[in-house]
Amino acid sequence: MYKGKARAYTNIALIKYWGKQDETFILPMNNSLSLTLDAFYTETTVAFSPDFTQDRFTLDGVVQTDAATKKVADFLDLVRKKADCPWYATVESQNFVPTAAGLASSASGLAALAGACSEALDLNLSEQALSRLARRGSGSACRSIYGGFAEWHQGTDETSFATQVPSNGWEEELSMIFILINAQAKEVSSREGMRRTVETSSFYPGWLSATATDLVKMKQAIAEKDFTALGETTEANALKMHGTTLAAEPPFTYWSSESLRAMECVRMLRKKGLACYFTMDAGPNVKVLCQKQEEQTILRELSAHFASEQLVTAHAGKGLAFLPVEESSPIN
Ligand code: 2P0
């Protein structure tokens, strides 16, 4: 039996990945740039054995459905091919999230799975190769191989992976406050949302050209430790991404009325002189980027508008870590 275990943290894109050039290889239409966070992570143990008769996937101790297992099994097929190993596997994942408010992340999940598989089958992959592998499971996972800021480069199967963005440790001064908002409307998955937008949204070409400019601004902001530029570019880029969904056919949005209230609250805090900016992904939660020095003041202000269970604070997280497989693990 071959076993491996790894931990990966989730990341939030400041420049969004929104649309694929190739769905099989998960090649993006544009470069994206993210911040890896410490508050949400996944630990995954994988074991390959000639005795297993099928792939099995448990998440937080619960055996997953065939549909959820298929995404994992498809990824395992890639790894089996790479390692020339025909054995089925058991995958046990634990998501560490402060609440169950829809924050389970495919970024941390697939990055941890890539790391655990690489360790189990002794693939000895470089960070770049791990990033490429994680990308095949879920696009955003390729950025979670790195701590701090990471940029995912568009390209071919060979050249599309994430790299660390040098920052002189600036991310240690930043905070991200999550405002958790429960989804009411029926969700459009990010995969379906991206596909529909690329294929039908008349705003999509505008998104692509604007995001290239935003990426340049973002990298400059990081190089110069310019928080205003970082925040303004983050917020503007998220709004542009969400704008594309309104022109899709059929149109859709990830915003709820509570999301709008949260965005308005952030704008109001800015008017009061607090430096904070929002971003949003394929769901109604609003994430507020600020500096550690103002984090407590901003949290206090937000507490006047949102319940304390809705507010979760995160800081910069680390890259992928390989962990020892405990002998007590149910996989043995
Ligand atoms: C991002 N999102 O850059 C963007 C912004 C959602 C909005 O990456 O289809 O789970 O597995 O490659 O990575 C969510 O999409 O999608 C995502 P797949 P993924 O973080």
mmCIF file of C-alpha atoms and ligand atoms in Angstrom:
data_model
loop_
_atom_site.group_PDB
_atom_site.id
_atom_site.type_symbol
_atom_site.label_atom_id
_atom_site.label_comp_id
_atom_site.label_asym_id
_atom_site.label_seq_id
_atom_site.Cartn_x
_atom_site.Cartn_y
_atom_site.Cartn_z
ATOM 1 C CA MET A 1 0.000 0.000 0.000
ATOM 2 C CA TYR A 2 1.191 3.530 -0.807
ATOM 3 C CA LYS A 3 0.058 6.383 1.461
ATOM 4 C CA GLY A 4 0.482 10.123 1.594
ATOM 5 C CA LYS A 5 -1.003 13.091 3.426
ATOM 6 C CA ALA A 6 -0.997 16.821 2.712
ATOM 7 C CA ARG A 7 -2.557 20.087 3.878
ATOM 8 C CA ALA A 8 -3.481 23.002 1.601
ATOM 9 C CA TYR A 9 -5.057 26.350 2.414
ATOM 10 C CA THR A 10 -7.692 28.041 0.348
ATOM 11 C CA ASN A 11 -6.998 31.182 -1.653
ATOM 12 C CA ILE A 12 -9.087 34.162 -2.667
ATOM 13 C CA ALA A 13 -8.474 35.729 -6.057
ATOM 14 C CA LEU A 14 -7.789 39.472 -6.148
ATOM 15 C CA ILE A 15 -7.691 39.230 -9.940
ATOM 16 C CA LYS A 16 -10.313 36.639 -10.825
ATOM 17 C CA TYR A 17 -10.094 33.500 -12.945
ATOM 18 C CA TRP A 18 -13.295 33.581 -14.950
ATOM 19 C CA GLY A 19 -13.528 31.369 -18.026
ATOM 20 C CA LYS A 20 -11.684 28.468 -19.609
ATOM 21 C CA GLN A 21 -10.006 28.077 -22.983
ATOM 22 C CA ASP A 22 -9.958 24.325 -22.511
ATOM 23 C CA GLU A 23 -12.278 22.461 -20.176
ATOM 24 C CA THR A 24 -10.412 19.137 -20.215
ATOM 25 C CA PHE A 25 -7.025 20.557 -19.340
ATOM 26 C CA ILE A 26 -8.502 23.443 -17.305
ATOM 27 C CA LEU A 27 -6.642 26.198 -19.122
ATOM 28 C CA PRO A 28 -7.874 29.687 -18.208
ATOM 29 C CA MET A 29 -8.770 32.578 -20.501
ATOM 30 C CA ASN A 30 -6.794 35.037 -18.356
ATOM 31 C CA ASN A 31 -4.058 35.158 -15.712
ATOM 32 C CA SER A 32 -5.327 35.476 -12.137
ATOM 33 C CA LEU A 33 -3.692 36.490 -8.871
ATOM 34 C CA SER A 34 -4.630 35.379 -5.361
ATOM 35 C CA LEU A 35 -3.873 35.582 -1.678
ATOM 36 C CA THR A 36 -3.646 32.282 0.200
ATOM 37 C CA LEU A 37 -5.405 32.434 3.592
ATOM 38 C CA ASP A 38 -4.823 30.699 6.914
ATOM 39 C CA ALA A 39 -8.413 30.321 8.142
ATOM 40 C CA PHE A 40 -9.692 27.656 5.775
ATOM 41 C CA TYR A 41 -7.811 24.521 4.825
ATOM 42 C CA THR A 42 -8.125 20.887 3.845
ATOM 43 C CA GLU A 43 -6.124 17.890 5.037
ATOM 44 C CA THR A 44 -6.240 14.850 2.819
ATOM 45 C CA THR A 45 -4.881 11.342 3.226
ATOM 46 C CA VAL A 46 -4.749 9.024 0.244
ATOM 47 C CA ALA A 47 -3.898 5.335 0.111
ATOM 48 C CA PHE A 48 -3.466 3.246 -3.042
ATOM 49 C CA SER A 49 -3.733 -0.531 -2.612
ATOM 50 C CA PRO A 50 -4.001 -3.579 -4.870
ATOM 51 C CA ASP A 51 -6.676 -4.820 -2.436
ATOM 52 C CA PHE A 52 -9.149 -1.991 -3.153
ATOM 53 C CA THR A 53 -11.860 -2.775 -5.667
ATOM 54 C CA GLN A 54 -13.008 0.821 -6.255
ATOM 55 C CA ASP A 55 -12.106 4.420 -5.418
ATOM 56 C CA ARG A 56 -13.646 5.647 -2.180
ATOM 57 C CA PHE A 57 -13.888 9.276 -1.011
ATOM 58 C CA THR A 58 -14.884 10.460 2.450
ATOM 59 C CA LEU A 59 -15.210 14.123 3.423
ATOM 60 C CA ASP A 60 -15.315 14.973 7.120
ATOM 61 C CA GLY A 61 -15.927 11.297 7.807
ATOM 62 C CA VAL A 62 -18.921 10.998 5.468
ATOM 63 C CA VAL A 63 -18.736 8.682 2.447
ATOM 64 C CA GLN A 64 -19.430 10.825 -0.607
ATOM 65 C CA THR A 65 -21.912 10.224 -3.408
ATOM 66 C CA ASP A 66 -20.886 8.768 -6.756
ATOM 67 C CA ALA A 67 -21.050 12.254 -8.312
ATOM 68 C CA ALA A 68 -18.671 13.780 -5.748
ATOM 69 C CA THR A 69 -16.419 10.727 -5.931
ATOM 70 C CA LYS A 70 -16.239 10.986 -9.721
ATOM 71 C CA LYS A 71 -14.360 14.307 -9.643
ATOM 72 C CA VAL A 72 -11.845 12.736 -7.255
ATOM 73 C CA ALA A 73 -11.683 9.472 -9.243
ATOM 74 C CA ASP A 74 -11.048 11.392 -12.486
ATOM 75 C CA PHE A 75 -8.176 13.157 -10.770
ATOM 76 C CA LEU A 76 -6.849 9.837 -9.411
ATOM 77 C CA ASP A 77 -6.884 8.481 -12.980
ATOM 78 C CA LEU A 78 -4.510 11.256 -14.017
ATOM 79 C CA VAL A 79 -2.183 10.467 -11.147
ATOM 80 C CA ARG A 80 -2.340 6.716 -11.754
ATOM 81 C CA LYS A 81 -1.360 7.283 -15.359
ATOM 82 C CA LYS A 82 1.515 9.553 -14.350
ATOM 83 C CA ALA A 83 2.835 7.069 -11.789
ATOM 84 C CA ASP A 84 2.013 3.970 -13.821
ATOM 85 C CA CYS A 85 0.089 2.611 -10.846
ATOM 86 C CA PRO A 86 -3.157 0.706 -11.578
ATOM 87 C CA TRP A 87 -4.437 0.537 -7.973
ATOM 88 C CA TYR A 88 -7.649 2.021 -6.661
ATOM 89 C CA ALA A 89 -7.448 4.477 -3.789
ATOM 90 C CA THR A 90 -9.169 5.590 -0.619
ATOM 91 C CA VAL A 91 -9.223 9.366 -0.113
ATOM 92 C CA GLU A 92 -10.068 10.875 3.278
ATOM 93 C CA SER A 93 -10.442 14.638 3.443
ATOM 94 C CA GLN A 94 -11.110 16.894 6.358
ATOM 95 C CA ASN A 95 -12.213 20.460 5.697
ATOM 96 C CA PHE A 96 -11.239 22.929 8.408
ATOM 97 C CA VAL A 97 -13.651 25.845 8.113
ATOM 98 C CA PRO A 98 -14.919 28.001 10.979
ATOM 99 C CA THR A 99 -18.576 27.443 10.109
ATOM 100 C CA ALA A 100 -20.550 25.427 7.625
ATOM 101 C CA ALA A 101 -21.581 28.518 5.664
ATOM 102 C CA GLY A 102 -20.767 27.249 2.212
ATOM 103 C CA LEU A 103 -17.062 27.869 2.443
ATOM 104 C CA ALA A 104 -15.860 24.413 1.436
ATOM 105 C CA SER A 105 -13.313 25.140 -1.187
ATOM 106 C CA SER A 106 -12.271 23.184 -4.237
ATOM 107 C CA ALA A 107 -8.984 25.151 -4.218
ATOM 108 C CA SER A 108 -7.753 23.746 -0.907
ATOM 109 C CA GLY A 109 -9.372 20.357 -1.566
ATOM 110 C CA LEU A 110 -7.776 19.652 -4.913
ATOM 111 C CA ALA A 111 -4.416 21.137 -3.922
ATOM 112 C CA ALA A 112 -4.296 18.875 -0.848
ATOM 113 C CA LEU A 113 -5.304 15.874 -2.972
ATOM 114 C CA ALA A 114 -2.563 16.611 -5.503
ATOM 115 C CA GLY A 115 -0.011 16.848 -2.680
ATOM 116 C CA ALA A 116 -1.194 13.656 -0.963
ATOM 117 C CA CYS A 117 -1.119 11.681 -4.249
ATOM 118 C CA SER A 118 2.324 12.970 -5.130
ATOM 119 C CA GLU A 119 3.590 11.928 -1.706
ATOM 120 C CA ALA A 120 1.898 8.508 -1.792
ATOM 121 C CA LEU A 121 3.247 7.578 -5.197
ATOM 122 C CA ASP A 122 6.648 9.190 -4.678
ATOM 123 C CA LEU A 123 6.218 11.430 -7.693
ATOM 124 C CA ASN A 124 8.764 13.884 -6.340
ATOM 125 C CA LEU A 125 7.164 16.846 -8.079
ATOM 126 C CA SER A 126 8.497 20.401 -8.040
ATOM 127 C CA GLU A 127 6.130 23.150 -6.854
ATOM 128 C CA GLN A 128 5.528 24.028 -10.474
ATOM 129 C CA ALA A 129 4.639 20.435 -11.372
ATOM 130 C CA LEU A 130 2.382 20.179 -8.304
ATOM 131 C CA SER A 131 0.648 23.373 -9.395
ATOM 132 C CA ARG A 132 0.092 21.960 -12.896
ATOM 133 C CA LEU A 133 -1.282 18.752 -11.417
ATOM 134 C CA ALA A 134 -3.609 20.558 -8.971
ATOM 135 C CA ARG A 135 -4.869 22.698 -11.880
ATOM 136 C CA ARG A 136 -6.222 19.569 -13.588
ATOM 137 C CA GLY A 137 -8.456 18.976 -10.554
ATOM 138 C CA SER A 138 -9.688 22.542 -10.159
ATOM 139 C CA GLY A 139 -8.277 25.685 -11.715
ATOM 140 C CA SER A 140 -7.999 27.762 -8.553
ATOM 141 C CA ALA A 141 -6.237 24.859 -6.761
ATOM 142 C CA CYS A 142 -3.040 25.539 -8.688
ATOM 143 C CA ARG A 143 -2.636 28.814 -6.728
ATOM 144 C CA SER A 144 -2.963 27.074 -3.325
ATOM 145 C CA ILE A 145 0.407 25.338 -3.743
ATOM 146 C CA TYR A 146 1.941 28.644 -2.635
ATOM 147 C CA GLY A 147 1.520 30.773 0.459
ATOM 148 C CA GLY A 148 1.021 34.535 0.154
ATOM 149 C CA PHE A 149 0.406 35.974 -3.310
ATOM 150 C CA ALA A 150 0.355 33.642 -6.323
ATOM 151 C CA GLU A 151 -0.216 34.254 -10.016
ATOM 152 C CA TRP A 152 -1.707 31.576 -12.268
ATOM 153 C CA HIS A 153 -0.424 31.907 -15.806
ATOM 154 C CA GLN A 154 -2.565 31.074 -18.778
ATOM 155 C CA GLY A 155 -0.865 28.883 -21.376
ATOM 156 C CA THR A 156 -0.762 25.294 -22.538
ATOM 157 C CA ASP A 157 -0.978 22.154 -20.416
ATOM 158 C CA GLU A 158 2.800 22.402 -20.040
ATOM 159 C CA THR A 159 3.054 26.099 -19.275
ATOM 160 C CA SER A 160 -0.090 26.875 -17.262
ATOM 161 C CA PHE A 161 0.721 26.851 -13.545
ATOM 162 C CA ALA A 162 0.962 29.304 -10.681
ATOM 163 C CA THR A 163 4.099 30.999 -9.402
ATOM 164 C CA GLN A 164 4.831 32.927 -6.236
ATOM 165 C CA VAL A 165 4.490 36.701 -6.529
ATOM 166 C CA PRO A 166 7.388 38.332 -4.648
ATOM 167 C CA SER A 167 6.045 40.643 -1.968
ATOM 168 C CA ASN A 168 8.763 41.059 0.691
ATOM 169 C CA GLY A 169 6.349 39.563 3.193
ATOM 170 C CA TRP A 170 3.776 42.353 2.734
ATOM 171 C CA GLU A 171 0.895 39.842 2.966
ATOM 172 C CA GLU A 172 1.666 39.526 6.699
ATOM 173 C CA GLU A 173 0.258 43.041 7.135
ATOM 174 C CA LEU A 174 -3.064 42.223 5.462
ATOM 175 C CA SER A 175 -6.374 40.812 6.692
ATOM 176 C CA MET A 176 -9.446 39.488 4.967
ATOM 177 C CA ILE A 177 -12.744 39.597 6.834
ATOM 178 C CA PHE A 178 -15.408 37.258 5.492
ATOM 179 C CA ILE A 179 -19.018 38.380 5.733
ATOM 180 C CA LEU A 180 -20.906 35.089 5.504
ATOM 181 C CA ILE A 181 -24.213 35.313 3.735
ATOM 182 C CA ASN A 182 -26.427 32.319 3.132
ATOM 183 C CA ALA A 183 -27.435 31.633 -0.449
ATOM 184 C CA GLN A 184 -31.182 31.800 -1.032
ATOM 185 C CA ALA A 185 -31.389 31.627 -4.797
ATOM 186 C CA LYS A 186 -30.490 28.438 -6.635
ATOM 187 C CA GLU A 187 -26.773 28.393 -7.216
ATOM 188 C CA VAL A 188 -25.089 28.381 -10.613
ATOM 189 C CA SER A 189 -21.851 26.423 -10.084
ATOM 190 C CA SER A 190 -18.690 28.324 -10.953
ATOM 191 C CA ARG A 191 -17.969 25.800 -13.696
ATOM 192 C CA GLU A 192 -21.381 26.349 -15.307
ATOM 193 C CA GLY A 193 -21.247 30.093 -14.631
ATOM 194 C CA MET A 194 -17.902 30.455 -16.387
ATOM 195 C CA ARG A 195 -18.985 28.360 -19.346
ATOM 196 C CA ARG A 196 -22.208 30.286 -19.835
ATOM 197 C CA THR A 197 -20.458 33.623 -19.554
ATOM 198 C CA VAL A 198 -17.689 32.764 -22.030
ATOM 199 C CA GLU A 199 -20.185 31.393 -24.536
ATOM 200 C CA THR A 200 -22.912 34.005 -24.316
ATOM 201 C CA SER A 201 -22.014 37.197 -22.438
ATOM 202 C CA SER A 202 -21.532 40.225 -24.687
ATOM 203 C CA PHE A 203 -19.544 41.770 -21.789
ATOM 204 C CA TYR A 204 -16.962 38.961 -21.799
ATOM 205 C CA PRO A 205 -14.483 40.493 -24.301
ATOM 206 C CA GLY A 206 -14.509 43.685 -22.196
ATOM 207 C CA TRP A 207 -13.719 41.634 -19.087
ATOM 208 C CA LEU A 208 -10.718 40.014 -20.763
ATOM 209 C CA SER A 209 -9.133 43.242 -21.935
ATOM 210 C CA ALA A 210 -9.797 45.072 -18.643
ATOM 211 C CA THR A 211 -8.446 42.260 -16.502
ATOM 212 C CA ALA A 212 -5.084 42.301 -18.282
ATOM 213 C CA THR A 213 -4.726 45.965 -17.272
ATOM 214 C CA ASP A 214 -5.890 45.202 -13.706
ATOM 215 C CA LEU A 215 -3.222 42.510 -13.383
ATOM 216 C CA VAL A 216 -0.459 44.986 -14.234
ATOM 217 C CA LYS A 217 -1.838 47.454 -11.655
ATOM 218 C CA MET A 218 -2.101 44.704 -9.044
ATOM 219 C CA LYS A 219 1.482 43.537 -9.466
ATOM 220 C CA GLN A 220 2.684 47.111 -9.252
ATOM 221 C CA ALA A 221 0.642 47.649 -6.070
ATOM 222 C CA ILE A 222 2.251 44.555 -4.499
ATOM 223 C CA ALA A 223 5.747 45.612 -5.554
ATOM 224 C CA GLU A 224 5.187 49.079 -4.062
ATOM 225 C CA LYS A 225 3.164 47.892 -1.017
ATOM 226 C CA ASP A 226 0.481 50.350 -2.079
ATOM 227 C CA PHE A 227 -2.641 49.258 -0.183
ATOM 228 C CA THR A 228 -4.984 51.774 -1.811
ATOM 229 C CA ALA A 229 -4.035 50.553 -5.287
ATOM 230 C CA LEU A 230 -4.280 46.910 -4.160
ATOM 231 C CA GLY A 231 -7.741 47.435 -2.686
ATOM 232 C CA GLU A 232 -9.136 49.560 -5.493
ATOM 233 C CA THR A 233 -7.938 47.114 -8.136
ATOM 234 C CA THR A 234 -9.295 44.118 -6.183
ATOM 235 C CA GLU A 235 -12.756 45.648 -5.828
ATOM 236 C CA ALA A 236 -12.937 46.917 -9.403
ATOM 237 C CA ASN A 237 -11.826 43.572 -10.822
ATOM 238 C CA ALA A 238 -14.460 41.657 -8.825
ATOM 239 C CA LEU A 239 -17.186 44.046 -10.002
ATOM 240 C CA LYS A 240 -16.137 43.550 -13.616
ATOM 241 C CA MET A 241 -16.224 39.769 -13.244
ATOM 242 C CA HIS A 242 -19.689 39.898 -11.727
ATOM 243 C CA GLY A 243 -20.792 42.325 -14.430
ATOM 244 C CA THR A 244 -20.204 39.676 -17.098
ATOM 245 C CA THR A 245 -22.854 37.397 -15.588
ATOM 246 C CA LEU A 246 -25.570 40.019 -16.073
ATOM 247 C CA ALA A 247 -25.105 39.895 -19.846
ATOM 248 C CA ALA A 248 -25.015 36.094 -20.073
ATOM 249 C CA GLU A 249 -27.887 34.203 -21.672
ATOM 250 C CA PRO A 250 -29.770 33.375 -19.552
ATOM 251 C CA PRO A 251 -28.478 36.082 -17.208
ATOM 252 C CA PHE A 252 -27.584 35.310 -13.616
ATOM 253 C CA THR A 253 -25.914 36.833 -10.573
ATOM 254 C CA TYR A 254 -24.228 35.549 -7.427
ATOM 255 C CA TRP A 255 -25.327 38.646 -5.496
ATOM 256 C CA SER A 256 -28.122 38.574 -2.986
ATOM 257 C CA SER A 257 -29.691 41.614 -1.341
ATOM 258 C CA GLU A 258 -27.494 40.860 1.691
ATOM 259 C CA SER A 259 -24.390 40.916 -0.527
ATOM 260 C CA LEU A 260 -25.399 44.381 -1.738
ATOM 261 C CA ARG A 261 -25.921 45.505 1.842
ATOM 262 C CA ALA A 262 -22.415 44.255 2.727
ATOM 263 C CA MET A 263 -20.869 46.053 -0.249
ATOM 264 C CA GLU A 264 -22.655 49.247 0.729
ATOM 265 C CA CYS A 265 -21.367 48.874 4.265
ATOM 266 C CA VAL A 266 -17.767 48.635 3.007
ATOM 267 C CA ARG A 267 -18.247 51.777 0.903
ATOM 268 C CA MET A 268 -19.666 53.556 3.940
ATOM 269 C CA LEU A 269 -16.649 52.558 6.061
ATOM 270 C CA ARG A 270 -14.391 53.979 3.372
ATOM 271 C CA LYS A 271 -16.270 57.254 3.566
ATOM 272 C CA LYS A 272 -15.491 57.227 7.285
ATOM 273 C CA GLY A 273 -11.799 57.014 6.407
ATOM 274 C CA LEU A 274 -11.233 53.270 6.917
ATOM 275 C CA ALA A 275 -9.220 51.588 4.167
ATOM 276 C CA CYS A 276 -11.261 48.516 3.187
ATOM 277 C CA TYR A 277 -12.329 46.999 -0.121
ATOM 278 C CA PHE A 278 -14.552 44.049 -1.036
ATOM 279 C CA THR A 279 -14.333 41.112 -3.362
ATOM 280 C CA MET A 280 -16.790 38.310 -4.170
ATOM 281 C CA ASP A 281 -16.602 34.906 -5.828
ATOM 282 C CA ALA A 282 -19.160 32.477 -7.216
ATOM 283 C CA GLY A 283 -21.501 32.901 -4.255
ATOM 284 C CA PRO A 284 -23.115 35.582 -2.087
ATOM 285 C CA ASN A 285 -20.354 35.913 0.580
ATOM 286 C CA VAL A 286 -18.497 39.229 0.673
ATOM 287 C CA LYS A 287 -14.800 39.319 1.578
ATOM 288 C CA VAL A 288 -13.310 42.526 2.929
ATOM 289 C CA LEU A 289 -9.637 43.251 2.347
ATOM 290 C CA CYS A 290 -8.008 45.531 4.910
ATOM 291 C CA GLN A 291 -4.765 46.093 6.802
ATOM 292 C CA LYS A 292 -4.107 44.319 10.112
ATOM 293 C CA GLN A 293 -3.664 47.669 11.845
ATOM 294 C CA GLU A 294 -7.312 48.589 11.105
ATOM 295 C CA GLU A 295 -8.777 45.080 11.312
ATOM 296 C CA GLN A 296 -10.261 45.411 14.809
ATOM 297 C CA THR A 297 -11.830 48.806 14.090
ATOM 298 C CA ILE A 298 -13.353 47.524 10.860
ATOM 299 C CA LEU A 299 -14.609 44.369 12.581
ATOM 300 C CA ARG A 300 -16.237 46.492 15.268
ATOM 301 C CA GLU A 301 -17.949 48.643 12.638
ATOM 302 C CA LEU A 302 -19.136 45.575 10.714
ATOM 303 C CA SER A 303 -20.459 44.033 13.945
ATOM 304 C CA ALA A 304 -23.038 46.803 14.084
ATOM 305 C CA HIS A 305 -24.505 45.482 10.820
ATOM 306 C CA PHE A 306 -23.848 41.725 10.843
ATOM 307 C CA ALA A 307 -24.085 38.968 13.478
ATOM 308 C CA SER A 308 -20.767 37.966 14.999
ATOM 309 C CA GLU A 309 -21.131 34.405 13.610
ATOM 310 C CA GLN A 310 -21.219 35.963 10.143
ATOM 311 C CA LEU A 311 -17.799 37.562 10.515
ATOM 312 C CA VAL A 312 -14.650 35.473 10.119
ATOM 313 C CA THR A 313 -11.185 36.967 9.961
ATOM 314 C CA ALA A 314 -8.343 35.425 7.960
ATOM 315 C CA HIS A 315 -4.697 36.306 7.428
ATOM 316 C CA ALA A 316 -2.121 35.171 4.909
ATOM 317 C CA GLY A 317 -1.702 31.399 4.798
ATOM 318 C CA LYS A 318 1.116 29.049 3.901
ATOM 319 C CA GLY A 319 1.705 26.874 0.878
ATOM 320 C CA LEU A 320 1.149 23.133 0.523
ATOM 321 C CA ALA A 321 2.539 21.034 3.386
ATOM 322 C CA PHE A 322 3.259 17.313 3.369
ATOM 323 C CA LEU A 323 2.249 15.631 6.628
ATOM 324 C CA PRO A 324 3.144 12.331 8.259
ATOM 325 C CA VAL A 325 0.435 9.699 7.839
ATOM 326 C CA GLU A 326 -0.784 8.755 11.327
ATOM 327 C CA GLU A 327 -0.814 5.052 12.059
ATOM 328 C CA SER A 328 -4.204 5.611 13.712
ATOM 329 C CA SER A 329 -5.638 6.689 10.372
ATOM 330 C CA PRO A 330 -8.553 4.479 9.343
ATOM 331 C CA ILE A 331 -6.599 3.885 6.154
ATOM 332 C CA ASN A 332 -4.208 1.080 7.068
HETATM 333 C C1 2P0 B 1 -11.205 32.504 -8.703
HETATM 334 N N1 2P0 B 1 -13.403 31.333 -8.982
HETATM 335 O O1 2P0 B 1 -10.307 33.033 -9.358
HETATM 336 C C2 2P0 B 1 -12.567 32.442 -9.363
HETATM 337 C C3 2P0 B 1 -13.377 33.662 -9.084
HETATM 338 C C4 2P0 B 1 -14.744 31.736 -8.712
HETATM 339 C C5 2P0 B 1 -14.798 33.174 -8.980
HETATM 340 O O2 2P0 B 1 -11.793 29.823 -9.304
HETATM 341 O O3 2P0 B 1 -13.960 24.717 -12.864
HETATM 342 O O4 2P0 B 1 -13.488 25.874 -8.486
HETATM 343 O O5 2P0 B 1 -12.714 23.679 -10.955
HETATM 344 O O6 2P0 B 1 -11.543 25.231 -12.533
HETATM 345 O O7 2P0 B 1 -11.395 26.827 -9.574
HETATM 346 C C6 2P0 B 1 -13.852 28.931 -8.773
HETATM 347 O O8 2P0 B 1 -13.638 28.022 -9.745
HETATM 348 O O9 2P0 B 1 -13.316 26.102 -10.997
HETATM 349 C C7 2P0 B 1 -12.946 30.064 -9.041
HETATM 350 P P1 2P0 B 1 -12.847 24.881 -11.871
HETATM 351 P P2 2P0 B 1 -12.860 26.639 -9.602
HETATM 352 O O10 2P0 B 1 -11.035 32.080 -7.536
#
